[in-house]
Coordinates of C-alpha atoms and ligand atoms in Angstrom, one line a residue:
M39 CA 0.0 0.0 0.0
T40 CA 1.6 3.3 -1.1
A41 CA 1.2 6.1 1.4
F42 CA 0.6 9.7 0.3
S43 CA 1.5 12.9 2.2
T44 CA 0.0 16.3 2.2
V45 CA 2.9 18.7 2.6
D46 CA 2.3 22.3 3.8
T47 CA 3.7 25.0 1.6
T48 CA 3.6 28.8 1.0
P49 CA 3.4 30.5 -2.4
F50 CA 6.5 31.6 -4.4
A51 CA 6.1 35.0 -6.1
G52 CA 6.3 35.1 -9.9
Q53 CA 5.1 31.6 -10.8
K54 CA 3.5 33.1 -13.9
P55 CA 3.7 31.1 -17.1
G56 CA 5.1 33.3 -19.9
T57 CA 5.0 32.8 -23.7
S58 CA 5.4 29.1 -23.2
G59 CA 5.1 27.7 -19.7
L60 CA 7.0 28.7 -16.6
R61 CA 10.7 29.2 -17.2
A62 CA 13.2 30.1 -14.5
T63 CA 16.8 29.2 -13.7
T64 CA 17.4 25.6 -12.9
R65 CA 18.5 26.6 -9.4
T66 CA 15.2 28.3 -8.9
F67 CA 13.4 25.2 -9.9
M68 CA 15.6 23.1 -7.6
Q69 CA 14.7 25.0 -4.5
P70 CA 12.6 22.9 -2.1
R71 CA 8.8 23.1 -2.9
Y72 CA 9.2 25.4 -6.0
L73 CA 8.5 22.7 -8.6
E74 CA 6.0 21.0 -6.3
N75 CA 4.0 24.2 -5.9
F76 CA 3.7 24.9 -9.6
V77 CA 2.8 21.3 -10.4
Q78 CA 0.1 21.2 -7.7
A79 CA -1.3 24.5 -8.9
T80 CA -1.4 23.1 -12.4
F81 CA -3.2 20.0 -11.3
D82 CA -5.7 22.1 -9.3
A83 CA -6.2 24.5 -12.2
V84 CA -7.2 21.8 -14.6
G85 CA -9.8 20.4 -12.3
G86 CA -7.7 17.8 -10.5
L87 CA -6.3 14.6 -11.8
S88 CA -8.7 12.0 -10.6
G89 CA -8.9 9.1 -13.1
K90 CA -7.0 11.1 -15.7
T91 CA -4.2 10.0 -18.1
L92 CA -1.2 12.3 -18.6
V93 CA 1.8 12.3 -20.9
L94 CA 5.1 13.3 -19.4
G95 CA 8.6 13.9 -20.8
G96 CA 11.1 16.6 -21.6
D97 CA 14.2 17.5 -23.5
G98 CA 16.7 15.7 -21.3
R99 CA 18.1 18.9 -19.7
F100 CA 19.7 18.9 -16.2
F101 CA 17.1 18.2 -13.4
G102 CA 14.6 16.7 -15.9
A103 CA 14.7 13.2 -14.6
E104 CA 14.4 14.3 -11.0
A105 CA 11.5 16.6 -11.9
A106 CA 9.8 13.8 -13.7
A107 CA 10.1 11.5 -10.7
T108 CA 8.6 14.2 -8.4
I109 CA 5.8 14.8 -10.9
L110 CA 4.9 11.1 -11.1
R111 CA 4.8 10.9 -7.3
M112 CA 2.5 13.9 -7.2
A113 CA 0.3 12.6 -10.1
A114 CA -0.2 9.3 -8.1
A115 CA -1.1 11.2 -5.0
N116 CA -3.5 13.4 -6.9
G117 CA -5.4 10.3 -8.2
A118 CA -4.2 10.0 -11.8
A119 CA -5.0 6.7 -13.5
R120 CA -2.0 6.6 -15.9
V121 CA 1.0 8.6 -16.9
I122 CA 2.7 7.8 -20.2
V123 CA 6.4 8.7 -20.0
G124 CA 9.1 8.8 -22.6
R125 CA 12.0 6.4 -21.7
G126 CA 14.5 8.2 -19.6
A127 CA 11.9 11.0 -19.1
L128 CA 12.7 12.1 -22.7
L129 CA 10.1 13.3 -25.2
S130 CA 10.5 16.1 -27.8
T131 CA 7.7 18.7 -27.5
P132 CA 6.1 17.6 -30.8
A133 CA 6.4 14.0 -29.9
A134 CA 4.7 14.7 -26.5
S135 CA 1.9 16.6 -28.4
N136 CA 1.5 13.6 -30.7
L137 CA 1.3 11.1 -27.8
I138 CA -1.4 13.2 -26.0
R139 CA -3.5 13.1 -29.1
S140 CA -2.8 9.5 -30.3
R141 CA -3.4 8.0 -26.8
G142 CA -6.4 10.2 -26.0
A143 CA -4.7 11.5 -22.9
D144 CA -6.3 14.3 -20.8
G145 CA -3.1 16.4 -21.1
G146 CA 0.6 16.4 -20.5
I147 CA 3.5 18.0 -18.9
I148 CA 6.6 19.0 -20.8
L149 CA 9.9 19.6 -19.0
S150 CA 11.9 22.0 -21.0
A151 CA 13.0 25.6 -21.3
S152 CA 13.2 25.1 -25.1
H153 CA 16.0 27.0 -26.7
N154 CA 17.3 28.4 -23.4
P155 CA 20.7 27.0 -22.2
G156 CA 20.5 24.1 -19.7
G157 CA 22.6 22.7 -16.9
E158 CA 22.7 23.6 -13.2
D159 CA 23.5 27.2 -14.2
G160 CA 21.1 27.3 -17.1
D161 CA 17.3 27.3 -17.3
F162 CA 14.5 24.9 -16.7
G163 CA 10.8 25.0 -17.5
V164 CA 7.5 23.3 -17.0
K165 CA 4.6 23.5 -19.4
Y166 CA 1.1 22.1 -19.3
N167 CA -0.6 20.9 -22.6
G168 CA -4.2 20.1 -22.9
A169 CA -6.2 17.2 -24.4
N170 CA -5.8 18.6 -27.9
G171 CA -2.0 18.2 -27.5
G172 CA -1.4 22.0 -27.5
P173 CA -0.1 24.4 -24.9
A174 CA -2.7 25.5 -22.3
P175 CA -4.5 28.6 -23.5
E176 CA -4.2 31.9 -21.7
A177 CA -7.3 31.3 -19.5
V178 CA -5.7 28.1 -18.1
T179 CA -2.3 29.6 -17.5
A180 CA -3.9 32.5 -15.7
E181 CA -5.8 30.1 -13.5
I182 CA -2.5 28.2 -12.8
H183 CA -0.9 31.5 -11.8
A184 CA -3.8 32.4 -9.6
R185 CA -3.6 29.0 -7.9
T186 CA 0.1 29.4 -7.2
E187 CA -0.6 32.5 -5.3
A188 CA -3.1 30.8 -2.9
L189 CA -1.5 27.4 -2.5
D190 CA -1.0 26.1 1.0
A191 CA -0.3 22.4 0.4
Y192 CA 0.7 19.8 -2.2
R193 CA 0.2 16.1 -2.3
I194 CA 2.9 13.5 -3.0
A195 CA 3.4 9.7 -2.8
D196 CA 5.9 8.6 -0.3
A197 CA 7.2 5.8 -2.5
D198 CA 9.9 6.3 -5.2
A199 CA 9.0 6.7 -8.8
P200 CA 9.7 3.6 -11.0
D201 CA 12.9 3.3 -13.1
L202 CA 12.1 5.4 -16.2
D203 CA 14.8 3.6 -18.2
A204 CA 12.7 0.4 -18.0
P205 CA 10.1 0.2 -20.8
G206 CA 6.7 -1.2 -19.9
E207 CA 4.1 -0.7 -17.2
H208 CA 4.9 -0.1 -13.6
A209 CA 2.6 0.6 -10.6
L210 CA 2.9 3.6 -8.4
G211 CA 0.1 3.2 -5.9
D212 CA -3.0 2.8 -8.0
M213 CA -1.5 4.7 -10.9
I214 CA 0.2 3.0 -13.9
V215 CA 3.4 4.5 -15.1
E216 CA 3.8 3.4 -18.8
V217 CA 7.4 3.9 -20.1
V218 CA 7.4 4.2 -23.9
D219 CA 10.0 4.6 -26.6
P220 CA 10.1 8.4 -27.3
V221 CA 10.6 8.0 -31.0
V222 CA 8.5 5.2 -32.4
D223 CA 5.0 6.8 -32.5
Y224 CA 6.5 10.1 -33.8
L225 CA 8.3 8.3 -36.7
A226 CA 5.1 6.5 -37.6
L227 CA 3.2 9.8 -37.8
M228 CA 5.9 11.3 -40.1
K229 CA 5.5 8.3 -42.4
T230 CA 1.8 9.2 -42.9
L231 CA 2.7 12.7 -44.0
F232 CA 5.7 12.5 -46.2
D233 CA 6.9 10.5 -49.2
F234 CA 9.8 8.6 -47.6
D235 CA 10.4 6.7 -50.9
A236 CA 10.8 9.9 -52.9
I237 CA 13.2 11.4 -50.3
R238 CA 15.1 8.1 -50.1
A239 CA 15.5 8.2 -53.9
H240 CA 16.8 11.8 -53.7
F241 CA 19.5 10.8 -51.2
A242 CA 20.3 7.8 -53.3
S243 CA 20.9 10.1 -56.3
G244 CA 23.7 11.9 -54.4
F245 CA 21.8 14.6 -52.5
T246 CA 23.6 15.5 -49.3
M247 CA 22.6 17.0 -46.0
R248 CA 23.8 18.0 -42.5
F249 CA 21.6 18.1 -39.4
D250 CA 22.7 19.8 -36.2
G251 CA 21.0 18.2 -33.2
M252 CA 22.8 20.7 -30.9
H253 CA 23.2 18.0 -28.3
A254 CA 19.5 18.3 -27.6
I255 CA 16.4 16.1 -27.9
T256 CA 16.1 16.0 -31.7
G257 CA 19.3 14.0 -32.1
P258 CA 17.7 10.6 -31.5
Y259 CA 14.7 11.5 -33.6
A260 CA 16.7 12.9 -36.5
T261 CA 19.1 9.9 -36.4
A262 CA 16.2 7.4 -36.6
V263 CA 14.4 9.4 -39.4
L264 CA 17.5 10.1 -41.5
A265 CA 18.8 6.5 -41.2
E266 CA 15.4 5.4 -42.7
L267 CA 15.9 7.9 -45.5
G268 CA 19.3 6.5 -46.4
A269 CA 21.2 9.7 -45.5
G270 CA 24.9 9.2 -45.0
P271 CA 26.2 8.2 -41.5
D272 CA 27.7 11.6 -40.7
T273 CA 24.6 13.5 -41.6
V274 CA 23.7 14.2 -38.0
M275 CA 26.1 16.2 -35.9
N276 CA 25.9 16.8 -32.1
A277 CA 23.4 13.9 -32.1
V278 CA 23.6 12.8 -28.4
P279 CA 21.4 14.8 -26.0
L280 CA 23.4 16.1 -23.0
P281 CA 22.0 17.6 -19.8
D282 CA 23.8 20.9 -20.5
F283 CA 23.6 20.7 -24.3
G284 CA 27.4 20.4 -24.3
G285 CA 27.6 23.9 -22.8
G286 CA 25.9 25.4 -25.9
H287 CA 22.8 27.4 -26.5
P288 CA 20.4 25.0 -28.2
D289 CA 18.8 27.7 -30.4
P290 CA 18.9 27.0 -34.1
N291 CA 19.8 30.3 -35.6
P292 CA 22.8 31.8 -37.4
T293 CA 24.3 32.9 -34.1
W294 CA 24.0 29.8 -32.0
A295 CA 24.3 27.2 -34.8
R296 CA 27.3 29.1 -36.2
P297 CA 29.4 26.1 -37.2
L298 CA 26.6 24.7 -39.3
Y299 CA 25.8 28.1 -40.8
D300 CA 29.5 28.6 -41.7
E301 CA 29.7 25.2 -43.3
M302 CA 26.8 26.0 -45.5
M303 CA 28.3 29.3 -46.6
G304 CA 31.6 27.7 -47.3
G305 CA 33.1 26.0 -50.3
N306 CA 32.3 22.4 -49.4
A307 CA 28.7 22.7 -48.3
P308 CA 26.2 19.9 -48.6
D309 CA 23.0 20.6 -50.5
F310 CA 20.8 21.2 -47.5
A311 CA 21.1 21.7 -43.8
A312 CA 18.9 22.1 -40.8
A313 CA 19.1 22.4 -37.0
S314 CA 16.6 22.0 -34.2
D315 CA 16.4 23.4 -30.6
G316 CA 16.5 22.0 -27.1
D317 CA 13.0 20.4 -27.2
G318 CA 12.8 19.8 -30.9
D319 CA 10.1 22.2 -31.9
R320 CA 12.2 24.8 -33.7
N321 CA 14.0 24.6 -37.0
M322 CA 16.5 26.5 -39.0
I323 CA 16.7 25.8 -42.8
L324 CA 19.8 26.4 -44.9
G325 CA 20.8 25.6 -48.5
R326 CA 24.2 25.7 -50.0
G327 CA 25.1 29.4 -49.7
V328 CA 21.6 30.4 -48.6
Y329 CA 19.9 31.0 -45.2
V330 CA 16.1 30.7 -45.3
S331 CA 14.5 33.1 -42.8
P332 CA 11.8 31.4 -40.8
S333 CA 9.2 33.8 -42.2
D334 CA 10.2 32.8 -45.8
S335 CA 10.3 29.2 -44.8
L336 CA 6.7 29.3 -43.8
A337 CA 5.7 30.9 -47.0
V338 CA 7.7 28.4 -49.2
L339 CA 6.2 25.5 -47.2
A340 CA 2.7 26.9 -47.7
A341 CA 3.3 27.3 -51.4
N342 CA 4.6 23.8 -51.9
A343 CA 3.0 21.7 -49.2
H344 CA 0.7 20.0 -51.7
L345 CA 3.8 18.2 -53.0
A346 CA 3.8 16.1 -49.8
P347 CA 1.2 13.3 -49.5
G348 CA -0.1 14.5 -46.2
Y349 CA -1.0 17.9 -47.7
A350 CA -1.9 16.9 -51.3
G351 CA -5.5 18.0 -50.7
G352 CA -4.4 21.6 -50.2
L353 CA -4.4 23.9 -47.2
K354 CA -7.4 25.2 -45.3
G355 CA -5.6 28.3 -44.1
V356 CA -2.3 29.7 -43.0
A357 CA -1.6 31.3 -39.7
R358 CA 1.4 33.3 -38.5
S359 CA 2.3 35.3 -35.4
M360 CA 2.1 39.0 -35.7
P361 CA 5.9 39.7 -35.8
T362 CA 6.3 37.1 -38.5
S363 CA 6.7 38.7 -42.0
R364 CA 3.7 38.9 -44.3
A365 CA 5.3 36.5 -46.9
A366 CA 2.9 33.7 -45.9
D367 CA -0.1 36.1 -46.4
R368 CA 0.9 36.5 -50.0
V369 CA 0.9 32.8 -50.5
A370 CA -2.5 32.4 -48.8
A371 CA -4.0 35.1 -51.0
K372 CA -2.8 33.3 -54.1
L373 CA -4.1 30.0 -52.9
G374 CA -7.4 31.6 -52.0
V375 CA -7.3 30.4 -48.4
E376 CA -7.6 32.3 -45.1
A377 CA -4.6 34.0 -43.5
F378 CA -4.5 34.6 -39.7
E379 CA -2.3 36.9 -37.7
T380 CA -2.1 35.9 -34.0
P381 CA -0.1 37.0 -31.0
T382 CA 3.3 35.4 -30.4
G383 CA 3.0 32.0 -28.8
W384 CA 2.1 28.7 -30.3
K385 CA -0.9 28.5 -27.9
Y386 CA -2.7 31.0 -30.0
F387 CA -2.8 28.7 -33.0
G388 CA -4.6 25.9 -31.1
T389 CA -8.2 27.0 -31.7
L390 CA -7.6 27.7 -35.4
L391 CA -6.1 24.2 -35.9
D392 CA -8.8 22.5 -33.8
A393 CA -11.5 24.3 -35.8
G394 CA -10.0 23.2 -39.1
R395 CA -9.4 26.8 -40.2
A396 CA -5.6 26.6 -40.5
T397 CA -3.4 23.8 -41.7
L398 CA 0.0 25.4 -41.5
C399 CA 1.3 27.8 -38.8
G400 CA 4.6 29.5 -38.4
E401 CA 6.5 32.1 -36.4
E402 CA 9.6 34.2 -37.1
S403 CA 11.2 32.5 -34.0
F404 CA 12.1 29.4 -36.0
G405 CA 8.8 27.7 -35.4
T406 CA 6.8 26.0 -38.1
G407 CA 4.1 23.3 -37.9
S408 CA 0.8 22.0 -39.0
D409 CA -2.4 20.4 -37.9
H410 CA -0.6 17.0 -37.4
V411 CA 0.1 18.0 -33.8
R412 CA -0.6 21.1 -31.7
E413 CA 3.0 22.2 -31.3
K414 CA 5.5 23.5 -33.7
D415 CA 7.7 20.7 -35.0
G416 CA 11.3 21.1 -36.1
L417 CA 11.8 17.7 -37.7
W418 CA 8.5 17.9 -39.5
A419 CA 9.6 21.2 -41.1
V420 CA 12.8 19.5 -42.2
L421 CA 10.9 16.6 -43.7
L422 CA 8.5 18.8 -45.6
W423 CA 11.5 20.7 -47.0
L424 CA 13.1 17.4 -47.9
N425 CA 9.9 16.2 -49.6
I426 CA 9.7 19.4 -51.6
L427 CA 13.3 19.2 -52.6
A428 CA 12.9 15.6 -53.6
V429 CA 9.9 16.4 -55.9
R430 CA 11.2 19.7 -57.4
R431 CA 14.8 18.5 -57.8
Q432 CA 16.0 22.1 -57.5
S433 CA 18.4 23.6 -55.0
V434 CA 17.2 25.6 -52.0
A435 CA 18.7 28.7 -53.7
E436 CA 16.7 28.1 -56.9
I437 CA 13.5 27.5 -54.9
M438 CA 14.0 30.8 -53.0
A439 CA 14.7 32.8 -56.1
D440 CA 11.6 31.3 -57.8
H441 CA 9.5 32.1 -54.7
W442 CA 10.6 35.7 -54.6
K443 CA 10.1 36.1 -58.3
T444 CA 6.5 34.9 -57.9
Y445 CA 5.5 36.7 -54.7
G446 CA 8.1 39.4 -54.1
R447 CA 10.4 39.3 -51.2
D448 CA 9.7 40.4 -47.6
Y449 CA 13.2 41.3 -46.4
Y450 CA 13.3 40.4 -42.7
T451 CA 15.5 40.5 -39.7
R452 CA 15.1 40.5 -35.9
H453 CA 17.3 42.3 -33.4
D454 CA 17.4 41.0 -29.8
Y455 CA 18.7 43.1 -26.9
E456 CA 19.1 40.4 -24.3
A457 CA 19.1 40.6 -20.5
V458 CA 18.7 44.4 -20.4
D459 CA 17.5 46.3 -17.4
K460 CA 13.8 45.4 -17.0
T461 CA 12.7 48.8 -15.8
A462 CA 14.4 50.5 -18.7
A463 CA 12.9 48.1 -21.2
E464 CA 9.4 48.5 -19.8
A465 CA 9.8 52.2 -19.8
L466 CA 10.8 52.1 -23.5
M467 CA 7.6 50.2 -24.3
D468 CA 5.4 52.3 -22.1
D469 CA 6.8 55.4 -23.7
L470 CA 6.2 54.1 -27.2
R471 CA 2.7 53.1 -26.3
G472 CA 1.9 56.5 -24.9
R473 CA 3.0 58.2 -28.1
L474 CA 1.2 55.9 -30.6
A475 CA -1.8 58.1 -31.3
G476 CA 0.5 61.0 -32.4
L477 CA 3.0 59.0 -34.5
P478 CA 1.2 58.7 -37.9
G479 CA 2.4 61.5 -40.1
Q480 CA 5.6 62.0 -38.2
S481 CA 8.9 61.6 -40.0
V482 CA 11.7 59.6 -38.3
G483 CA 15.1 58.7 -39.8
G484 CA 13.8 59.5 -43.3
Y485 CA 10.7 57.4 -42.9
T486 CA 7.2 58.7 -42.4
V487 CA 5.0 56.7 -40.0
E488 CA 1.8 55.7 -41.6
T489 CA 0.3 53.4 -38.9
A490 CA 1.1 52.8 -35.2
D491 CA -0.7 50.5 -32.8
D492 CA -0.4 48.0 -30.0
F493 CA -1.4 44.6 -31.4
A494 CA -4.6 43.3 -29.8
Y495 CA -6.2 40.0 -30.8
T496 CA -9.6 38.5 -30.5
D497 CA -9.6 34.8 -31.2
P498 CA -12.0 34.2 -34.1
I499 CA -13.0 30.8 -32.8
D500 CA -13.6 31.3 -29.0
G501 CA -13.6 35.1 -28.7
A502 CA -10.7 35.1 -26.2
K503 CA -8.9 38.5 -26.1
A504 CA -5.2 39.3 -25.8
A505 CA -4.0 42.9 -25.5
K506 CA -0.6 44.6 -25.5
Q507 CA 1.0 42.0 -27.8
G508 CA 3.6 44.3 -29.4
V509 CA 3.9 47.8 -30.9
R510 CA 3.6 47.9 -34.7
I511 CA 4.9 50.8 -36.7
G512 CA 4.0 50.8 -40.3
F513 CA 6.1 53.2 -42.4
Q514 CA 5.1 54.7 -45.7
G515 CA 6.3 52.4 -48.5
G516 CA 5.5 49.2 -46.7
A517 CA 8.4 48.9 -44.2
R518 CA 7.4 47.8 -40.7
A519 CA 9.0 47.7 -37.3
V520 CA 7.6 45.8 -34.3
F521 CA 8.7 46.2 -30.7
R522 CA 8.0 43.5 -28.1
L523 CA 9.4 42.2 -24.9
S524 CA 10.2 38.5 -24.8
G525 CA 8.1 36.2 -22.6
T526 CA 10.6 33.4 -22.5
G527 CA 13.7 34.9 -20.9
T528 CA 14.8 34.4 -17.3
Q529 CA 17.2 37.3 -16.8
G530 CA 16.1 41.0 -16.8
A531 CA 14.2 41.7 -20.0
T532 CA 14.8 41.0 -23.7
L533 CA 13.7 43.6 -26.2
R534 CA 12.9 42.2 -29.7
L535 CA 12.9 44.5 -32.6
Y536 CA 11.4 42.9 -35.8
L537 CA 12.1 44.6 -39.1
E538 CA 10.8 44.0 -42.6
R539 CA 10.5 45.6 -45.9
F540 CA 8.7 44.4 -49.0
E541 CA 10.4 44.5 -52.4
D542 CA 9.0 43.3 -55.7
D543 CA 11.4 44.9 -58.1
P544 CA 12.9 41.9 -60.0
A545 CA 16.3 43.6 -59.9
R546 CA 16.2 43.9 -56.1
L547 CA 15.4 40.4 -54.9
A548 CA 18.9 39.2 -54.0
L549 CA 20.2 42.0 -51.8
D550 CA 21.7 41.6 -48.3
P551 CA 18.8 41.8 -45.8
A552 CA 21.0 43.6 -43.3
Q553 CA 21.7 46.4 -45.8
V554 CA 18.1 46.7 -47.0
L555 CA 16.9 46.9 -43.4
R556 CA 19.5 49.1 -41.9
P557 CA 17.5 52.3 -42.5
V558 CA 14.4 50.8 -41.0
A559 CA 16.4 49.8 -37.9
E560 CA 17.8 53.3 -37.7
A561 CA 14.3 54.8 -37.9
A562 CA 13.1 52.3 -35.2
D563 CA 16.0 53.4 -33.0
A564 CA 15.3 57.1 -33.6
L565 CA 11.7 56.4 -32.7
A566 CA 12.2 54.4 -29.5
G567 CA 15.7 55.5 -28.3
I568 CA 16.8 51.9 -27.9
R569 CA 20.6 52.5 -27.7
E570 CA 20.2 55.4 -25.3
R571 CA 17.6 53.8 -23.0
L572 CA 19.1 50.3 -22.9
G573 CA 22.7 51.4 -23.0
R574 CA 23.5 49.1 -25.8
D575 CA 25.3 49.9 -29.1
A576 CA 24.1 46.9 -31.0
P577 CA 21.8 43.9 -30.6
D578 CA 23.2 40.8 -28.9
V579 CA 21.6 38.5 -31.5
T580 CA 20.5 39.2 -35.0
T581 CA 18.5 36.6 -36.9
Ligands
G16_190 C1 8.2 30.0 -27.5 C2 6.8 30.0 -28.0 C3 6.8 30.6 -29.4 C4 7.4 32.0 -29.3 C5 8.8 31.9 -28.8 C6 9.5 33.3 -28.5 O1 9.0 29.1 -28.3 O2 6.3 28.7 -28.1 O3 5.5 30.7 -29.8 O4 7.5 32.6 -30.6 O5 8.8 31.3 -27.5 O6 8.8 33.9 -27.6 P1 9.3 35.3 -27.0 O7 9.5 36.2 -28.1 O8 8.2 35.7 -26.0 O9 10.6 35.0 -26.3 P2 9.9 28.0 -27.6 O10 10.6 27.3 -28.7 O11 10.8 28.8 -26.7 O12 8.9 27.2 -26.8

C-alpha cells in the first residue's frame, strides 16, 4: 500500500507562465517546494487529476529526470490513473503533443526551457498541454498562476517513482506509469505525412545534408528518421542529448548554430542543412550558400505543401504570429485560403487548428508546424522541405529565387537586446505606447510613420482576447518595425525588434537583408531610443 503525504507550503512569487510555460533558472526550480507548488497549482487549475491520463517527458536537460520522478509521485497522490512517460523522461515537444493526441490523454507536462541554455547554471521549465496536445491557453495559464498564489499544500506519494529507463508498465500506488519509446510513434506519424520513398531516392541520387542536433532532444529523432531515408552516416552532428547541451545554447539560428551556418556558406557545403532546438520544436533551414529566414520558410512550405502526400488535398488556411513577416499572407492570398495573424506563442494557433481553419502555422522565432500535432515541429519542417526538394529537384537557392520572383520578397530581420534592465525596457515600451496616437504622419530617420498601434487580438473561434501584444509601426512604402518584450527569458528583459520591408522589383530580390533593413532599424531606434535607453550599441543576437 503506497502512502501519500500532504505537505504544507507557502506560495512563491512570480510563478506566472510566460509565452510558453513557466521558465526560470534551474537553481530556482531546484529549491525545495518550487516545482511541487507549480505542479500542484497546475493539477488544481485543470480540475484535478482524478482518473486522468497524462503524458510526461522533456528535453533531457539537467534536473529533468528528478523533476519527472517528483511529478509522477504527485500525479499518483492526486489520483491520476496513468502517466505515459518517454523512456529516460525524454520526449520532444512535438512527440509529446502527438502522444497526448494519439493516446487520447487528458493532457501532458513537458519539462523544457526550449532554446534556453540548460545545466545547473542554465534554465529549466514546465509547461502544461491540454487534451488537444497543445499548450494550455491563456485562460488556463492565468488560472494556474492564480492558484500558485493561494497554494498552502501539495500532495505527493511517499514511494519512489519507478525506473524510467525500463520500458513497460509499472505501478505507483493505484497509478500506472507506462514507459514508452520516445521516437517510435512520432516516426510512424511522419511516415503518414511524407513520401519517404521519394526522399530516399533523392538521397540515393547523391543529395547531401547536414543536421545539427545541438546535443538536444532532436538528435535521436533525426538519427532514426534520416537513417530510414538513407542519409549518410555523418549527416547528423551533435546527435547525443546532453544535460547541459554540451555547454551550448540550443537555439537553431545563425548565431547559436554558427558552425553549421559557416559550413553552409563555405566552399564544401552539402545541398541542404537544418538544426533544431532544445526540445525539438524549432528549426533552421539552410541551403548551399543560402539561409532561409523562418518567415520565408513558412511561405515556401505553404506554397509547396501540396507536393507532400499529407497535404496533397491543399491547405485550409495559414496562420502566422504578428511579428512574422507577411510573406505567408501573399501565398495564402494566391491559394485563395484564409490567413491569420495571431499574438506570439504557439498556444494562439490551437483554436484555429482544432476548428480546421488553419493547416500550416509559423513564427519568425524558427517555429513551423501543421495540424498533425498542436506544437511547432522542427523535424516535421525539415521533412517537408526534404519532400519538396525531392519532388522539385531544385536547389534551395533556386526554390527561394523562384518564390521571390512569384511573390516578391519580404526582407526580414530580428534584433534581440538580451538581459537588459527590465525597468528601462518596460519604460521604453510604455513610452512608445503613450505616443502611438501622435505618431502617424511624423517623420523619423527619413521614414514617415503611416500606422502605429499596439497589437490586440480576438480569437476568431472562441472570442478570447489578448492585449498589449507588441507595438507595430508601419512606415510609408511598406516597411514595418515591431517592438515587443520576450516572454521566455529568465534574466532581466529582452527587447525584440522585428524589421521588414517588401520588395518586388525583380532587380532587387537578391540583396543583403542587413543592408536593406539598416535604414528601417535606424528609424526604429530614432523612434524608441533603444541605444540610449538600454545602454547598448548593438543587438546581442541578429536573426
Ligand atoms: C516559444 C513559443 C513561441 C514563441 C517563442 C518566442 O518558443 O512557443 O510561440 O514565438 O517562444 O517567444 P518570446 O518572443 O516571447 O521569447 P519556444 O521554442 O521557446 O517554446
